[in-house]
């Protein structure tokens, strides 16, 4: 059942009672606006980013790496995604993930990404992501709605030491409970196959 506008607002307000007081730590001694992952604090969000506004925040949750475990088994992981800005017309993107065991206990570091999201006046999304493993990926896409965004690889460059990575499609969306959910598919033998899926609750912002 879809929620009414009032229900969505009430739910967001309830979540903000916990998360609204949290933001990114700052040094406070640079002559620049600090990065903020909290729309209530710091620089105002650039008007050009309004179509991406729901993504701003710090998100933490769990996911599944499909077929990425030993002998092709699924791999369980946890993740933190930071989406922040400094008032300019782009979003900062940082992710850290780590594998966990069946009890949810930490096992080892997994993926790490850093990059930027932009969106043009015609709602074309541009995303540049650097992977810690040694690849840089350029995505293009479009908003599917006010709370869902789809992007696909347009170009990918890998260092000689990087593991082989193929093109991808990613779908991000804000779920009815306010969580950030995503699915990533990557090319395998010329066909897109599920690789990652996760759901993360808002931790700050």
PDB file of C-alpha atoms in Angstrom:
ATOM      1  CA  UNK A   1       0.000   0.000   0.000  1.00  0.00           C
ATOM      2  CA  UNK A   2       1.409   3.415  -0.929  1.00  0.00           C
ATOM      3  CA  UNK A   3       1.730   6.083   1.707  1.00  0.00           C
ATOM      4  CA  UNK A   4      -0.012   9.435   1.707  1.00  0.00           C
ATOM      5  CA  UNK A   5       2.075  12.602   1.663  1.00  0.00           C
ATOM      6  CA  UNK A   6       1.277  13.208   5.328  1.00  0.00           C
ATOM      7  CA  UNK A   7       2.374   9.691   6.277  1.00  0.00           C
ATOM      8  CA  UNK A   8       5.690  10.152   4.464  1.00  0.00           C
ATOM      9  CA  UNK A   9       6.301  13.468   6.203  1.00  0.00           C
ATOM     10  CA  UNK A  10       5.450  12.030   9.619  1.00  0.00           C
ATOM     11  CA  UNK A  11       7.767   9.080   9.045  1.00  0.00           C
ATOM     12  CA  UNK A  12      10.621  11.341   7.943  1.00  0.00           C
ATOM     13  CA  UNK A  13      10.113  13.485  11.052  1.00  0.00           C
ATOM     14  CA  UNK A  14      10.221  10.406  13.287  1.00  0.00           C
ATOM     15  CA  UNK A  15      13.489   9.236  11.710  1.00  0.00           C
ATOM     16  CA  UNK A  16      14.981  12.733  12.012  1.00  0.00           C
ATOM     17  CA  UNK A  17      14.485  12.692  15.789  1.00  0.00           C
ATOM     18  CA  UNK A  18      17.434  10.290  15.895  1.00  0.00           C
ATOM     19  CA  UNK A  19      19.440  11.193  12.805  1.00  0.00           C
ATOM     20  CA  UNK A  20      18.840  14.934  12.490  1.00  0.00           C
ATOM     21  CA  UNK A  21      21.377  15.878  15.152  1.00  0.00           C
ATOM     22  CA  UNK A  22      24.192  13.922  13.463  1.00  0.00           C
ATOM     23  CA  UNK A  23      26.523  15.180  10.762  1.00  0.00           C
ATOM     24  CA  UNK A  24      30.046  14.685   9.450  1.00  0.00           C
ATOM     25  CA  UNK A  25      32.940  15.646  11.750  1.00  0.00           C
ATOM     26  CA  UNK A  26      34.810  18.775  10.678  1.00  0.00           C
ATOM     27  CA  UNK A  27      38.210  20.290  11.430  1.00  0.00           C
ATOM     28  CA  UNK A  28      36.789  23.793  11.262  1.00  0.00           C
ATOM     29  CA  UNK A  29      39.997  25.517  10.191  1.00  0.00           C
ATOM     30  CA  UNK A  30      39.670  25.607   6.373  1.00  0.00           C
ATOM     31  CA  UNK A  31      38.512  28.780   4.560  1.00  0.00           C
ATOM     32  CA  UNK A  32      35.842  26.738   2.721  1.00  0.00           C
ATOM     33  CA  UNK A  33      32.327  25.569   3.514  1.00  0.00           C
ATOM     34  CA  UNK A  34      32.544  22.210   5.273  1.00  0.00           C
ATOM     35  CA  UNK A  35      31.101  19.103   3.669  1.00  0.00           C
ATOM     36  CA  UNK A  36      27.708  18.351   5.170  1.00  0.00           C
ATOM     37  CA  UNK A  37      25.533  15.243   5.007  1.00  0.00           C
ATOM     38  CA  UNK A  38      22.746  16.990   6.917  1.00  0.00           C
ATOM     39  CA  UNK A  39      20.359  19.281   5.050  1.00  0.00           C
ATOM     40  CA  UNK A  40      19.632  21.117   8.308  1.00  0.00           C
ATOM     41  CA  UNK A  41      23.246  22.074   8.893  1.00  0.00           C
ATOM     42  CA  UNK A  42      25.975  23.775   6.877  1.00  0.00           C
ATOM     43  CA  UNK A  43      25.847  25.116   3.337  1.00  0.00           C
ATOM     44  CA  UNK A  44      22.535  25.230   1.491  1.00  0.00           C
ATOM     45  CA  UNK A  45      22.074  22.514  -1.101  1.00  0.00           C
ATOM     46  CA  UNK A  46      22.653  23.861  -4.605  1.00  0.00           C
ATOM     47  CA  UNK A  47      19.371  24.314  -6.504  1.00  0.00           C
ATOM     48  CA  UNK A  48      20.739  22.138  -9.311  1.00  0.00           C
ATOM     49  CA  UNK A  49      20.805  19.122  -6.973  1.00  0.00           C
ATOM     50  CA  UNK A  50      17.174  19.154  -5.857  1.00  0.00           C
ATOM     51  CA  UNK A  51      16.408  16.009  -7.901  1.00  0.00           C
ATOM     52  CA  UNK A  52      19.064  14.169  -5.844  1.00  0.00           C
ATOM     53  CA  UNK A  53      18.176  15.719  -2.463  1.00  0.00           C
ATOM     54  CA  UNK A  54      16.744  12.533  -0.839  1.00  0.00           C
ATOM     55  CA  UNK A  55      20.122  10.801  -1.172  1.00  0.00           C
ATOM     56  CA  UNK A  56      21.990  13.271   1.044  1.00  0.00           C
ATOM     57  CA  UNK A  57      22.912  11.689   4.361  1.00  0.00           C
ATOM     58  CA  UNK A  58      24.944   8.971   6.029  1.00  0.00           C
ATOM     59  CA  UNK A  59      23.514   5.505   5.443  1.00  0.00           C
ATOM     60  CA  UNK A  60      24.381   2.203   7.139  1.00  0.00           C
ATOM     61  CA  UNK A  61      23.063  -1.261   6.469  1.00  0.00           C
ATOM     62  CA  UNK A  62      23.537  -4.743   5.055  1.00  0.00           C
ATOM     63  CA  UNK A  63      23.821  -6.307   1.633  1.00  0.00           C
ATOM     64  CA  UNK A  64      24.471  -9.438  -0.371  1.00  0.00           C
ATOM     65  CA  UNK A  65      27.240  -9.982  -2.920  1.00  0.00           C
ATOM     66  CA  UNK A  66      25.644 -12.446  -5.308  1.00  0.00           C
ATOM     67  CA  UNK A  67      28.077 -15.237  -6.151  1.00  0.00           C
ATOM     68  CA  UNK A  68      31.049 -13.319  -4.741  1.00  0.00           C
ATOM     69  CA  UNK A  69      31.832 -15.672  -1.856  1.00  0.00           C
ATOM     70  CA  UNK A  70      33.919 -18.808  -1.772  1.00  0.00           C
ATOM     71  CA  UNK A  71      33.030 -21.322  -4.498  1.00  0.00           C
ATOM     72  CA  UNK A  72      30.487 -18.898  -5.962  1.00  0.00           C
ATOM     73  CA  UNK A  73      28.357 -18.650  -2.829  1.00  0.00           C
ATOM     74  CA  UNK A  74      26.626 -15.421  -1.840  1.00  0.00           C
ATOM     75  CA  UNK A  75      28.638 -13.096   0.366  1.00  0.00           C
ATOM     76  CA  UNK A  76      27.148 -11.110   3.264  1.00  0.00           C
ATOM     77  CA  UNK A  77      28.411  -7.583   3.827  1.00  0.00           C
ATOM     78  CA  UNK A  78      27.685  -4.386   5.702  1.00  0.00           C
ATOM     79  CA  UNK A  79      28.196  -0.899   4.316  1.00  0.00           C
ATOM     80  CA  UNK A  80      28.326   2.800   5.050  1.00  0.00           C
ATOM     81  CA  UNK A  81      27.517   5.297   2.306  1.00  0.00           C
ATOM     82  CA  UNK A  82      28.147   9.022   2.800  1.00  0.00           C
ATOM     83  CA  UNK A  83      26.438  11.432   0.413  1.00  0.00           C
ATOM     84  CA  UNK A  84      27.459  15.002   1.218  1.00  0.00           C
ATOM     85  CA  UNK A  85      27.875  18.438  -0.379  1.00  0.00           C
ATOM     86  CA  UNK A  86      29.532  21.794   0.242  1.00  0.00           C
ATOM     87  CA  UNK A  87      27.012  24.047  -1.505  1.00  0.00           C
ATOM     88  CA  UNK A  88      28.439  23.540  -4.982  1.00  0.00           C
ATOM     89  CA  UNK A  89      26.636  21.771  -7.807  1.00  0.00           C
ATOM     90  CA  UNK A  90      27.698  18.186  -7.109  1.00  0.00           C
ATOM     91  CA  UNK A  91      27.350  15.542  -4.416  1.00  0.00           C
ATOM     92  CA  UNK A  92      30.334  13.843  -2.801  1.00  0.00           C
ATOM     93  CA  UNK A  93      30.068  10.031  -2.739  1.00  0.00           C
ATOM     94  CA  UNK A  94      31.974   7.751  -0.360  1.00  0.00           C
ATOM     95  CA  UNK A  95      31.330   4.103   0.420  1.00  0.00           C
ATOM     96  CA  UNK A  96      33.014   1.569   2.681  1.00  0.00           C
ATOM     97  CA  UNK A  97      31.916  -2.043   2.991  1.00  0.00           C
ATOM     98  CA  UNK A  98      33.114  -5.103   4.860  1.00  0.00           C
ATOM     99  CA  UNK A  99      32.237  -8.787   4.901  1.00  0.00           C
ATOM    100  CA  UNK A 100      30.478 -10.288   7.899  1.00  0.00           C
ATOM    101  CA  UNK A 101      29.811 -13.824   9.078  1.00  0.00           C
ATOM    102  CA  UNK A 102      26.448 -15.470   9.694  1.00  0.00           C
ATOM    103  CA  UNK A 103      26.238 -13.707  13.074  1.00  0.00           C
ATOM    104  CA  UNK A 104      26.890 -10.312  11.529  1.00  0.00           C
ATOM    105  CA  UNK A 105      30.388 -10.038  12.982  1.00  0.00           C
ATOM    106  CA  UNK A 106      33.162  -8.285  11.055  1.00  0.00           C
ATOM    107  CA  UNK A 107      35.382 -10.512   8.893  1.00  0.00           C
ATOM    108  CA  UNK A 108      37.390  -8.358   6.460  1.00  0.00           C
ATOM    109  CA  UNK A 109      37.315  -5.119   4.403  1.00  0.00           C
ATOM    110  CA  UNK A 110      35.475  -5.348   1.095  1.00  0.00           C
ATOM    111  CA  UNK A 111      34.785  -2.571  -1.428  1.00  0.00           C
ATOM    112  CA  UNK A 112      35.553   1.124  -1.159  1.00  0.00           C
ATOM    113  CA  UNK A 113      34.460   3.893  -3.545  1.00  0.00           C
ATOM    114  CA  UNK A 114      34.898   7.647  -3.846  1.00  0.00           C
ATOM    115  CA  UNK A 115      33.301   9.916  -6.408  1.00  0.00           C
ATOM    116  CA  UNK A 116      30.859  12.634  -7.415  1.00  0.00           C
ATOM    117  CA  UNK A 117      27.254  12.868  -8.622  1.00  0.00           C
ATOM    118  CA  UNK A 118      26.047  15.633 -10.922  1.00  0.00           C
ATOM    119  CA  UNK A 119      22.707  16.245 -12.633  1.00  0.00           C
ATOM    120  CA  UNK A 120      22.117  18.566 -15.577  1.00  0.00           C
ATOM    121  CA  UNK A 121      19.180  20.856 -16.318  1.00  0.00           C
ATOM    122  CA  UNK A 122      17.624  18.135 -18.496  1.00  0.00           C
ATOM    123  CA  UNK A 123      17.886  15.656 -15.575  1.00  0.00           C
ATOM    124  CA  UNK A 124      20.822  13.717 -17.015  1.00  0.00           C
ATOM    125  CA  UNK A 125      22.793  12.185 -14.149  1.00  0.00           C
ATOM    126  CA  UNK A 126      26.594  11.949 -14.374  1.00  0.00           C
ATOM    127  CA  UNK A 127      28.480   9.878 -11.802  1.00  0.00           C
ATOM    128  CA  UNK A 128      32.257   9.416 -11.597  1.00  0.00           C
ATOM    129  CA  UNK A 129      33.367   6.663  -9.205  1.00  0.00           C
ATOM    130  CA  UNK A 130      36.904   5.583  -8.331  1.00  0.00           C
ATOM    131  CA  UNK A 131      37.166   2.053  -6.947  1.00  0.00           C
ATOM    132  CA  UNK A 132      39.923   1.345  -4.417  1.00  0.00           C
ATOM    133  CA  UNK A 133      40.788  -1.823  -6.352  1.00  0.00           C
ATOM    134  CA  UNK A 134      42.117   0.343  -9.212  1.00  0.00           C
ATOM    135  CA  UNK A 135      39.259   1.224 -11.598  1.00  0.00           C
ATOM    136  CA  UNK A 136      37.499   4.464 -12.518  1.00  0.00           C
ATOM    137  CA  UNK A 137      33.944   4.277 -13.819  1.00  0.00           C
ATOM    138  CA  UNK A 138      31.752   6.869 -15.545  1.00  0.00           C
ATOM    139  CA  UNK A 139      27.989   6.357 -15.262  1.00  0.00           C
ATOM    140  CA  UNK A 140      25.117   8.169 -16.961  1.00  0.00           C
ATOM    141  CA  UNK A 141      21.450   7.915 -16.095  1.00  0.00           C
ATOM    142  CA  UNK A 142      18.132   9.543 -15.243  1.00  0.00           C
ATOM    143  CA  UNK A 143      15.835   9.891 -12.253  1.00  0.00           C
ATOM    144  CA  UNK A 144      13.017   7.340 -12.471  1.00  0.00           C
ATOM    145  CA  UNK A 145      10.959   9.301  -9.940  1.00  0.00           C
ATOM    146  CA  UNK A 146      11.510  11.782  -7.099  1.00  0.00           C
ATOM    147  CA  UNK A 147      13.020   8.960  -5.016  1.00  0.00           C
ATOM    148  CA  UNK A 148      14.588   6.551  -7.534  1.00  0.00           C
ATOM    149  CA  UNK A 149      17.603   6.886  -9.840  1.00  0.00           C
ATOM    150  CA  UNK A 150      19.097   4.541 -12.445  1.00  0.00           C
ATOM    151  CA  UNK A 151      22.624   4.821 -13.858  1.00  0.00           C
ATOM    152  CA  UNK A 152      24.683   2.673 -16.238  1.00  0.00           C
ATOM    153  CA  UNK A 153      28.375   2.491 -17.100  1.00  0.00           C
ATOM    154  CA  UNK A 154      29.446   4.574 -20.098  1.00  0.00           C
ATOM    155  CA  UNK A 155      33.223   4.226 -19.703  1.00  0.00           C
ATOM    156  CA  UNK A 156      35.530   2.189 -17.484  1.00  0.00           C
ATOM    157  CA  UNK A 157      39.309   2.418 -17.095  1.00  0.00           C
ATOM    158  CA  UNK A 158      41.327  -0.006 -14.948  1.00  0.00           C
ATOM    159  CA  UNK A 159      44.920   0.009 -13.754  1.00  0.00           C
ATOM    160  CA  UNK A 160      47.111  -2.900 -14.805  1.00  0.00           C
ATOM    161  CA  UNK A 161      46.997  -4.310 -11.261  1.00  0.00           C
ATOM    162  CA  UNK A 162      43.202  -4.018 -10.899  1.00  0.00           C
ATOM    163  CA  UNK A 163      40.917  -7.048 -11.041  1.00  0.00           C
ATOM    164  CA  UNK A 164      38.881  -7.246 -14.234  1.00  0.00           C
ATOM    165  CA  UNK A 165      35.695  -5.204 -13.972  1.00  0.00           C
ATOM    166  CA  UNK A 166      32.924  -5.016 -16.571  1.00  0.00           C
ATOM    167  CA  UNK A 167      30.157  -2.485 -17.158  1.00  0.00           C
ATOM    168  CA  UNK A 168      27.275  -2.145 -14.723  1.00  0.00           C
ATOM    169  CA  UNK A 169      23.787  -0.844 -14.145  1.00  0.00           C
ATOM    170  CA  UNK A 170      22.779   0.493 -10.720  1.00  0.00           C
ATOM    171  CA  UNK A 171      19.328   1.315  -9.379  1.00  0.00           C
ATOM    172  CA  UNK A 172      19.040   3.409  -6.202  1.00  0.00           C
ATOM    173  CA  UNK A 173      15.826   4.270  -4.403  1.00  0.00           C
ATOM    174  CA  UNK A 174      14.342   5.435  -1.124  1.00  0.00           C
ATOM    175  CA  UNK A 175      12.151   2.653   0.249  1.00  0.00           C
ATOM    176  CA  UNK A 176       8.808   3.247   1.954  1.00  0.00           C
ATOM    177  CA  UNK A 177      10.449   2.927   5.365  1.00  0.00           C
ATOM    178  CA  UNK A 178      12.931   5.698   4.484  1.00  0.00           C
ATOM    179  CA  UNK A 179      15.901   3.385   3.838  1.00  0.00           C
ATOM    180  CA  UNK A 180      18.249   3.720   0.860  1.00  0.00           C
ATOM    181  CA  UNK A 181      18.158   0.546  -1.221  1.00  0.00           C
ATOM    182  CA  UNK A 182      20.155  -0.361  -4.304  1.00  0.00           C
ATOM    183  CA  UNK A 183      20.786  -3.138  -6.789  1.00  0.00           C
ATOM    184  CA  UNK A 184      23.881  -3.448  -8.985  1.00  0.00           C
ATOM    185  CA  UNK A 185      24.063  -5.669 -12.062  1.00  0.00           C
ATOM    186  CA  UNK A 186      27.324  -6.215 -13.963  1.00  0.00           C
ATOM    187  CA  UNK A 187      28.060  -7.708 -17.347  1.00  0.00           C
ATOM    188  CA  UNK A 188      28.978 -11.399 -17.306  1.00  0.00           C
ATOM    189  CA  UNK A 189      29.554 -12.986 -20.709  1.00  0.00           C
ATOM    190  CA  UNK A 190      27.790 -10.039 -22.318  1.00  0.00           C
ATOM    191  CA  UNK A 191      24.682 -10.248 -20.115  1.00  0.00           C
ATOM    192  CA  UNK A 192      23.779  -8.240 -17.015  1.00  0.00           C
ATOM    193  CA  UNK A 193      23.724 -10.399 -13.877  1.00  0.00           C
ATOM    194  CA  UNK A 194      22.921  -9.461 -10.240  1.00  0.00           C
ATOM    195  CA  UNK A 195      26.088  -8.630  -8.293  1.00  0.00           C
ATOM    196  CA  UNK A 196      25.181  -6.494  -5.269  1.00  0.00           C
ATOM    197  CA  UNK A 197      21.995  -5.600  -3.418  1.00  0.00           C
ATOM    198  CA  UNK A 198      21.659  -3.753  -0.135  1.00  0.00           C
ATOM    199  CA  UNK A 199      19.353  -1.752   2.097  1.00  0.00           C
ATOM    200  CA  UNK A 200      20.761   0.949   4.383  1.00  0.00           C
ATOM    201  CA  UNK A 201      19.049   2.964   7.104  1.00  0.00           C
ATOM    202  CA  UNK A 202      19.666   6.659   7.540  1.00  0.00           C
ATOM    203  CA  UNK A 203      22.265   7.201  10.274  1.00  0.00           C
ATOM    204  CA  UNK A 204      22.805  10.973   9.932  1.00  0.00           C
ATOM    205  CA  UNK A 205      21.081  13.802   8.157  1.00  0.00           C
TER     206      UNK A 205
END
